[in-house]
Short mmCIF file of C-alpha atoms in Angstrom, two decimals:
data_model
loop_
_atom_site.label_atom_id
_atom_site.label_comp_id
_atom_site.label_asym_id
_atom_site.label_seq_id
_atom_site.Cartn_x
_atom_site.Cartn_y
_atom_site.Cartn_z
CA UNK A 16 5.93 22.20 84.64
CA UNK A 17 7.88 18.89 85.26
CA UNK A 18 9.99 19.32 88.22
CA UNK A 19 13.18 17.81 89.37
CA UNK A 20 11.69 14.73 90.85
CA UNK A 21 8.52 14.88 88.98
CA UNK A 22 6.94 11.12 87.89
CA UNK A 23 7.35 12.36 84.52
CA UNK A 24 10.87 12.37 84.56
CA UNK A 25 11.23 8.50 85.05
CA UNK A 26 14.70 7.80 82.54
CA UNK A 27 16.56 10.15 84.58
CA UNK A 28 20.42 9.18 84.75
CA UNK A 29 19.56 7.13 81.17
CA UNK A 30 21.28 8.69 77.97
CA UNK A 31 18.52 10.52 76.28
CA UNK A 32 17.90 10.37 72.67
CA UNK A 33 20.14 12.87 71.39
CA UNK A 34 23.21 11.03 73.30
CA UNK A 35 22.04 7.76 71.54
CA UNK A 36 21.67 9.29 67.97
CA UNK A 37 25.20 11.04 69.09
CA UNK A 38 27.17 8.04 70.18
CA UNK A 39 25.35 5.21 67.55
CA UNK A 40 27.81 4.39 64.50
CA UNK A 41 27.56 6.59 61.72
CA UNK A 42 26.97 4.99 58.26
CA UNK A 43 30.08 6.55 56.08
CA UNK A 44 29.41 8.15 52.58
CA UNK A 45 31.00 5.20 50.58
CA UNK A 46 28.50 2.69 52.83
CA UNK A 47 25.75 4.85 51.92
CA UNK A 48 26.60 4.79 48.36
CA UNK A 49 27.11 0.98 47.86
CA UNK A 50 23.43 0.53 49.24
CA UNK A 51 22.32 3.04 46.08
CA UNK A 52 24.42 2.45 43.84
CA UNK A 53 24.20 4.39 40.21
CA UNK A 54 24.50 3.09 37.08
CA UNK A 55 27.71 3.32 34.56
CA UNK A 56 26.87 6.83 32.64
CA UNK A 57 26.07 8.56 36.09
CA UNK A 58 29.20 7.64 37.61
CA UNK A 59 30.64 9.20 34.25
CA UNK A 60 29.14 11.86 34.59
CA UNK A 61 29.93 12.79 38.21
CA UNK A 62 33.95 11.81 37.38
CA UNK A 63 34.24 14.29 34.60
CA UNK A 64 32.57 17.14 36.59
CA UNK A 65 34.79 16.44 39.23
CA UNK A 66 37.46 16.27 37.24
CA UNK A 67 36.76 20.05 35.42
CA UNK A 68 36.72 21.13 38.98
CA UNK A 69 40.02 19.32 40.40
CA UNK A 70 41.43 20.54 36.88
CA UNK A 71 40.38 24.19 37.94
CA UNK A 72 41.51 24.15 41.14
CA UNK A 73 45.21 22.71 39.85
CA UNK A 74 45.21 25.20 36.89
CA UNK A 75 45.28 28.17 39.48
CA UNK A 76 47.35 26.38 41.61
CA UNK A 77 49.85 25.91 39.05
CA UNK A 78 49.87 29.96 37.64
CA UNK A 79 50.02 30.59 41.75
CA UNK A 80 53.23 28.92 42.35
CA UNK A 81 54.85 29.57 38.99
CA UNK A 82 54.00 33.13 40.21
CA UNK A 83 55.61 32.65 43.57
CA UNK A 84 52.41 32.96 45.41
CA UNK A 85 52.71 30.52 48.88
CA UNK A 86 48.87 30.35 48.88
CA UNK A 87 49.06 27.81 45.66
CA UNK A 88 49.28 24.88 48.29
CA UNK A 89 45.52 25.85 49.14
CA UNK A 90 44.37 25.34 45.70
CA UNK A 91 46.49 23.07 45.13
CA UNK A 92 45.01 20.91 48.13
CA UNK A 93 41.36 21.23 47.25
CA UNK A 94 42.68 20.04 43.80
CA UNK A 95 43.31 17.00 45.57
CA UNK A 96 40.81 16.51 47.83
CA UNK A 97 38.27 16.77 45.13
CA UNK A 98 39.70 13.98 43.40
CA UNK A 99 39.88 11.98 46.72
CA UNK A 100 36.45 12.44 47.10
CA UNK A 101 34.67 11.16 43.83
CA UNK A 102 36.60 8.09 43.90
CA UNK A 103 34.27 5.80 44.53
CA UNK A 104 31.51 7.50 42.01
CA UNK A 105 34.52 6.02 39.44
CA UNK A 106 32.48 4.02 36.66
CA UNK A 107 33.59 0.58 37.18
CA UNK A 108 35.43 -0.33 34.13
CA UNK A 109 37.51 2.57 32.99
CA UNK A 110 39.94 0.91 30.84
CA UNK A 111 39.74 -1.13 27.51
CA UNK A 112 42.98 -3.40 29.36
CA UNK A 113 39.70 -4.96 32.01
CA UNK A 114 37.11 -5.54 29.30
CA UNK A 115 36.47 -9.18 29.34
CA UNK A 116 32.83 -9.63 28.52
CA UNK A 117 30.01 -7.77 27.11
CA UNK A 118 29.17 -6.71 30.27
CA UNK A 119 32.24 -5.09 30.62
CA UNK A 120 32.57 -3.54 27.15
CA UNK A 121 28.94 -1.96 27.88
CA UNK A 122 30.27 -0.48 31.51
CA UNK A 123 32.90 0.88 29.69
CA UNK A 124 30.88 2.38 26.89
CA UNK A 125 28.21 4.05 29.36
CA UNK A 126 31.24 5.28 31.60
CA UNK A 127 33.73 6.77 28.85
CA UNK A 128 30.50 8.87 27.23
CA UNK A 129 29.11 10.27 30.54
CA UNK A 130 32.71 11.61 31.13
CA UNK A 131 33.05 12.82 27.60
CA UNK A 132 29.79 14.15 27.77
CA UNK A 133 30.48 16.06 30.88
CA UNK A 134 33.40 17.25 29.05
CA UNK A 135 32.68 18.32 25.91
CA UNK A 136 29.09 20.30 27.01
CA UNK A 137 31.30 23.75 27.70
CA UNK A 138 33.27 23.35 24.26
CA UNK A 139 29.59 23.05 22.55
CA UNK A 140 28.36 25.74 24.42
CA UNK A 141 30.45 28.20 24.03
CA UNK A 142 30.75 27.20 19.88
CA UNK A 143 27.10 27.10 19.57
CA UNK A 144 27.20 31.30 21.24
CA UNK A 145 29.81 32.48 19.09
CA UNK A 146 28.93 30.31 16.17
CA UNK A 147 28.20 32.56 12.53
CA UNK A 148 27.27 32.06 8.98
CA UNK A 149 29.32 30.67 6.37
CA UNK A 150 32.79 30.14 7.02
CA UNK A 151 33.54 33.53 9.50
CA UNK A 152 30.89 31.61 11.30
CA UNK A 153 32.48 28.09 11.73
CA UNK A 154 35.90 30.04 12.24
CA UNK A 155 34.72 32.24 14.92
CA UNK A 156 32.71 29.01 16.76
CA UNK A 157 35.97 27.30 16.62
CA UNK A 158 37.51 30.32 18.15
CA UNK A 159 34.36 30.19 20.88
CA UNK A 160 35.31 26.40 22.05
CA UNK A 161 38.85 26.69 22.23
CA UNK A 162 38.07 28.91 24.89
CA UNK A 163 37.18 26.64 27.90
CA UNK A 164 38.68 23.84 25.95
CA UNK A 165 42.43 25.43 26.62
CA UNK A 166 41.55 26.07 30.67
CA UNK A 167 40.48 21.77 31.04
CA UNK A 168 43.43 20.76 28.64
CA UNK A 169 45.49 23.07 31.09
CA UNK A 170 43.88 21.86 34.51
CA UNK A 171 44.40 18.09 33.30
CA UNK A 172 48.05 18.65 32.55
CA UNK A 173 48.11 20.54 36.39
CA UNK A 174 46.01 18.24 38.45
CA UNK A 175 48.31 15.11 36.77
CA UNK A 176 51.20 17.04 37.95
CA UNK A 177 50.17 17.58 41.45
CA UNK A 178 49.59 13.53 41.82
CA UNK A 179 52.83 12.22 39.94
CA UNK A 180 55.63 12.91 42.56
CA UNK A 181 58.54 12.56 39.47
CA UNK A 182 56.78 15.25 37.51
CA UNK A 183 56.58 17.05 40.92
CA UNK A 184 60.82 17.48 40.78
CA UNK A 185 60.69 19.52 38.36
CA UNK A 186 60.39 23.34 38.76
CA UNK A 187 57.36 25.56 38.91
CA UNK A 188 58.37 27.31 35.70
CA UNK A 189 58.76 23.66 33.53
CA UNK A 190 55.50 22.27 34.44
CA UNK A 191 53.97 25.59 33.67
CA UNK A 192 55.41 25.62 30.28
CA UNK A 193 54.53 22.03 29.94
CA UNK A 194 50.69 22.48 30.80
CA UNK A 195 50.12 25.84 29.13
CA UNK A 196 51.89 24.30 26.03
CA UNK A 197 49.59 21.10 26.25
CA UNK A 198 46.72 23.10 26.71
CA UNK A 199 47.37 25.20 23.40
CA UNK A 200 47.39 22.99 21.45
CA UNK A 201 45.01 19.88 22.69
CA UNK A 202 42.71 22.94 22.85
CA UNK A 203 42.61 23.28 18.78
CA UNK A 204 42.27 19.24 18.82
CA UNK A 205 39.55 19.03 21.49
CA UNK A 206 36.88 21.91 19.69
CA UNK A 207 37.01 20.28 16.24
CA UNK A 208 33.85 18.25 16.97
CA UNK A 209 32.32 20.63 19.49
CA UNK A 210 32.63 23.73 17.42
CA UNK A 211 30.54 21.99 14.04
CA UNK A 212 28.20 20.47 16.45
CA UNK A 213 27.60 23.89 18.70
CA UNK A 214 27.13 25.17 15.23
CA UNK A 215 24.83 22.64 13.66
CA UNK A 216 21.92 23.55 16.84
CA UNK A 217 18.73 24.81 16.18
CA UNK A 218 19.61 24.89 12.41
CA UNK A 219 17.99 23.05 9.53
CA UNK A 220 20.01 20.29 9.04
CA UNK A 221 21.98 18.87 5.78
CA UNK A 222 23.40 15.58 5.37
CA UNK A 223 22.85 12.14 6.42
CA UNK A 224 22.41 11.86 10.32
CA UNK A 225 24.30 8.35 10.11
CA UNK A 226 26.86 9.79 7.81
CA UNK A 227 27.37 12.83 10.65
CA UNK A 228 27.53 10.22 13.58
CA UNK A 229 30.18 8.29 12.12
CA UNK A 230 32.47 11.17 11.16
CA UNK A 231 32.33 12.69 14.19
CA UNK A 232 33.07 9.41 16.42
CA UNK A 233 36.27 8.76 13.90
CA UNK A 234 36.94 12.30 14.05
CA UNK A 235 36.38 12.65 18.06
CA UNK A 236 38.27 9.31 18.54
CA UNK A 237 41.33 10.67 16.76
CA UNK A 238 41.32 13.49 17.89
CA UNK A 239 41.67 12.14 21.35
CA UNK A 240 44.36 9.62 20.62
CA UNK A 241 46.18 12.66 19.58
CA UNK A 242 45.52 14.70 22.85
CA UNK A 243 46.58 11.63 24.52
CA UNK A 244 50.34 12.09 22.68
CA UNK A 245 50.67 15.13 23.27
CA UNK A 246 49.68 14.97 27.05
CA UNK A 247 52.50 12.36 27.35
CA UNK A 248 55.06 14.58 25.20
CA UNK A 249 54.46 17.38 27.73
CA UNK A 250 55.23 14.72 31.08
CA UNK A 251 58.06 13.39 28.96
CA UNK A 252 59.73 17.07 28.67
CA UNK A 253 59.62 17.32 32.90
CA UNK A 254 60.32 13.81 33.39
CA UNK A 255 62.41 12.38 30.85
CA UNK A 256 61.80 8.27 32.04
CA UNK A 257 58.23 8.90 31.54
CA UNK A 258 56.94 5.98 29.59
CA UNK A 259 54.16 5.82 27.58
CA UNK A 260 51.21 3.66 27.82
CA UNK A 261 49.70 2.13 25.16
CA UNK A 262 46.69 1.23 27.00
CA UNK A 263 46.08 4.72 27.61
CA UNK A 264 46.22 5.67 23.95
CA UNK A 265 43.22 2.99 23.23
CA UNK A 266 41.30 4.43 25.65
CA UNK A 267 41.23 7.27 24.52
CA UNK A 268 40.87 6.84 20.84
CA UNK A 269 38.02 4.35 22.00
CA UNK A 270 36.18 6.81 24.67
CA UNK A 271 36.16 9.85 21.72
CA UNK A 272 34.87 7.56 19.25
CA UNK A 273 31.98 6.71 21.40
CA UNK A 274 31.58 10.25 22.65
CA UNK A 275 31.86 11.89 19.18
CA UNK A 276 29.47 9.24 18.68
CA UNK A 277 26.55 9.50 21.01
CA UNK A 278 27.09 13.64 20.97
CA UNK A 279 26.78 14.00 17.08
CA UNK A 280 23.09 12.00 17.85
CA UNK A 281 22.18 13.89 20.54
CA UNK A 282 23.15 17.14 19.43
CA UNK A 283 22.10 16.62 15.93
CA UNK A 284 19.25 13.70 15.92
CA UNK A 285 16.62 15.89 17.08
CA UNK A 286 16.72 18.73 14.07
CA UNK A 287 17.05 15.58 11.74
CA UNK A 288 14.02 14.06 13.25
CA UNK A 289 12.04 17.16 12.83
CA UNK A 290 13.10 17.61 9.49
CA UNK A 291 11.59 13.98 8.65
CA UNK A 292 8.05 14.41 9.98
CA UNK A 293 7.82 18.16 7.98
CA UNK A 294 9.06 16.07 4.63
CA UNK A 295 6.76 13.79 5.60
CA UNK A 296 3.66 16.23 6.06
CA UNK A 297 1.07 17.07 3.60
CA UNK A 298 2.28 20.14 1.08
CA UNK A 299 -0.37 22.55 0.55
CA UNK A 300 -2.20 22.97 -2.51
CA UNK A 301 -1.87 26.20 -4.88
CA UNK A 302 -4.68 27.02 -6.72
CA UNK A 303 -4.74 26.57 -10.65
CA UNK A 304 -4.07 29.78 -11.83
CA UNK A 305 -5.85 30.35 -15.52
CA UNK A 306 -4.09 31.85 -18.41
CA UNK A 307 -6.62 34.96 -19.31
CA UNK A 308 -5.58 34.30 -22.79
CA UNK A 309 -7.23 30.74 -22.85
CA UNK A 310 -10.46 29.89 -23.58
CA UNK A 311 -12.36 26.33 -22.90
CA UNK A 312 -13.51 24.48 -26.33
CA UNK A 313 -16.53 22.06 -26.67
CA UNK A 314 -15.01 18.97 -25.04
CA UNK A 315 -13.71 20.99 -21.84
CA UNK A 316 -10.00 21.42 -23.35
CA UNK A 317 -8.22 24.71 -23.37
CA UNK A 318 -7.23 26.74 -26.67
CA UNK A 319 -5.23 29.94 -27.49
CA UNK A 320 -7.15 32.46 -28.33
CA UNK A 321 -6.34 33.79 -31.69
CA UNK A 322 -3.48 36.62 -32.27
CA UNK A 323 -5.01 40.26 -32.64
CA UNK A 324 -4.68 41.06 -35.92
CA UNK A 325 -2.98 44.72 -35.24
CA UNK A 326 -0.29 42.97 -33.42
CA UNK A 327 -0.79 44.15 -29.97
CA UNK A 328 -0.44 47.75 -31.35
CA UNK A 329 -2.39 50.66 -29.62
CA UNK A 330 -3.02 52.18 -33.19
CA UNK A 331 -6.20 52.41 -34.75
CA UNK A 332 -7.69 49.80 -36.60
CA UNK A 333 -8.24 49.62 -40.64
#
């Protein structure tokens, strides 16, 4: 064993590793991430799982202090801080307003459907495990999506809340109202597309896959516009100078087009596709079955045989 003036022991009174590695500068998260950066769906992706969870965290929040419950502010808080956090894994163009090249317009595309995709994978979940046949089917499926789609409608209306200190002025009770109402009803808007897609999976398919893409991107892009008016109607009834943006309407009709879009392929394309190669298989051969009644004649055709005279009868003969 070394001891306390032992040769090996040369660096005394020098910091040691450890104290180096403890004192040298730390590379922050957001340096670490600009040297890897991701690419435009990715950073979708991670905002709209971040935002289901900030929405979570502000939906309890919100029932917590309409309740009277002072531990809302915790919630509340981590509602916050999650969004705080995932700022920088924001896809770099998130707005139609700061398109001005292709470039752009294909930032924006790969952004908007990682975020819708993040957000509309629950509302096809839970349709495709309560979907049915025939129309009980599509009605209970519908039912199924709403489900999760009313708690994120809900949580949006919440977390927006929680960040807009005008909105904040208003009582615990009014915003309440305001996000469970929002959430009702952008709930019925937001599982139109998921519930026929959760329904269409693992099913033989019908249709044209083109003609299904484009209905549900018009449908999914409507749809959205709509949520997007109704989210405003319920920050106009807590804050009455609210003004709407119509920015934020195109973006919206423009990110559910392409989600509806790219979803309806994904979700759909891969039952079409397997449809194609088994039309496009060989069909197996039934043997010719021969009529017992028939009879070959001298050049290899077939003839009737001739009628029994006693008429198919069971009687005996003349």
């Amino acid at each position: 064993m070394a001891g306390p003036i032992s040769p090996l022991r040369t660096n005394r009174g020098e910091p040691t590793l450890f104290d180096t590695l403890s004192t040298a500068g730390q590379i922050s998260q957001e340096d670490q991430y600009a040297a890897n950066p991701e690419n435009q769906f990715s950073k979708g992706l991670r905002t709209g799982a971040a935002g289901l969870t900030a929405g979570s965290f502000a939906s309890e929040a919100l029932r917590k202090e309409a309740a009277g419950d002072a531990e809302f502010a915790d919630a509340r808080d981590r509602a916050l801080q999650t969004v705080h956090d995932t700022r920088m894994y924001a896809p770099r163009v998130s707005s139609l307003r700061d398109v001005n090249s292709i470039g752009d317009a294909g930032d924006f595309a790969a952004g908007a459907i990682g975020q819708g995709a993040m957000s509309m994978a629950p509302t096809i979940a839970a349709a495709a495990l309560t979907r049915g046949r025939g129309l009980a089917g599509k009605a209970t499926a519908f039912g199924g999506a709403m489900v999760p789609a009313y708690e994120m409608e809900r949580g949006e209306a919440a977390l927006n809340q929680y960040q807009d200190p005008e909105q904040m002025k208003a009582s615990a009770q009014e915003r309440d109202l305001a996000a469970t109402a929002k959430g009702g009803i952008n709930a019925a808007l937001e599982s139109i597309v998921p519930a026929g897609l959760g329904g269409s999976l693992l099913r033989k398919p019908a249709g044209s896959l083109l003609g299904h893409i484009g209905r549900e991107a018009v449908t999914e892009g409507l749809t959205e516009g709509a949520q997007q008016l109704v989210g405003y109607g319920a920050q106009k009834y807590i804050d009455p100078n609210k003004e709407l943006d119509p920015w934020d309407v195109a973006d919206a009709v423009a990110a559910g087009a392409l989600t509806g879009g790219a979803m309806s392929g994904a979700t759909r394309g891969p039952a079409h596709a397997a449809q194609a190669i088994l039309d496009k298989a060989p069909k197996p051969q039934m043997p010719e079955i021969k009529n017992p009644f028939q009879r070959g004649d001298a050049t290899g055709g077939v003839v009737d045989l001739p009628d029994d005279p006693s008429g198919g009868g069971s009687g005996p003969a003349d």
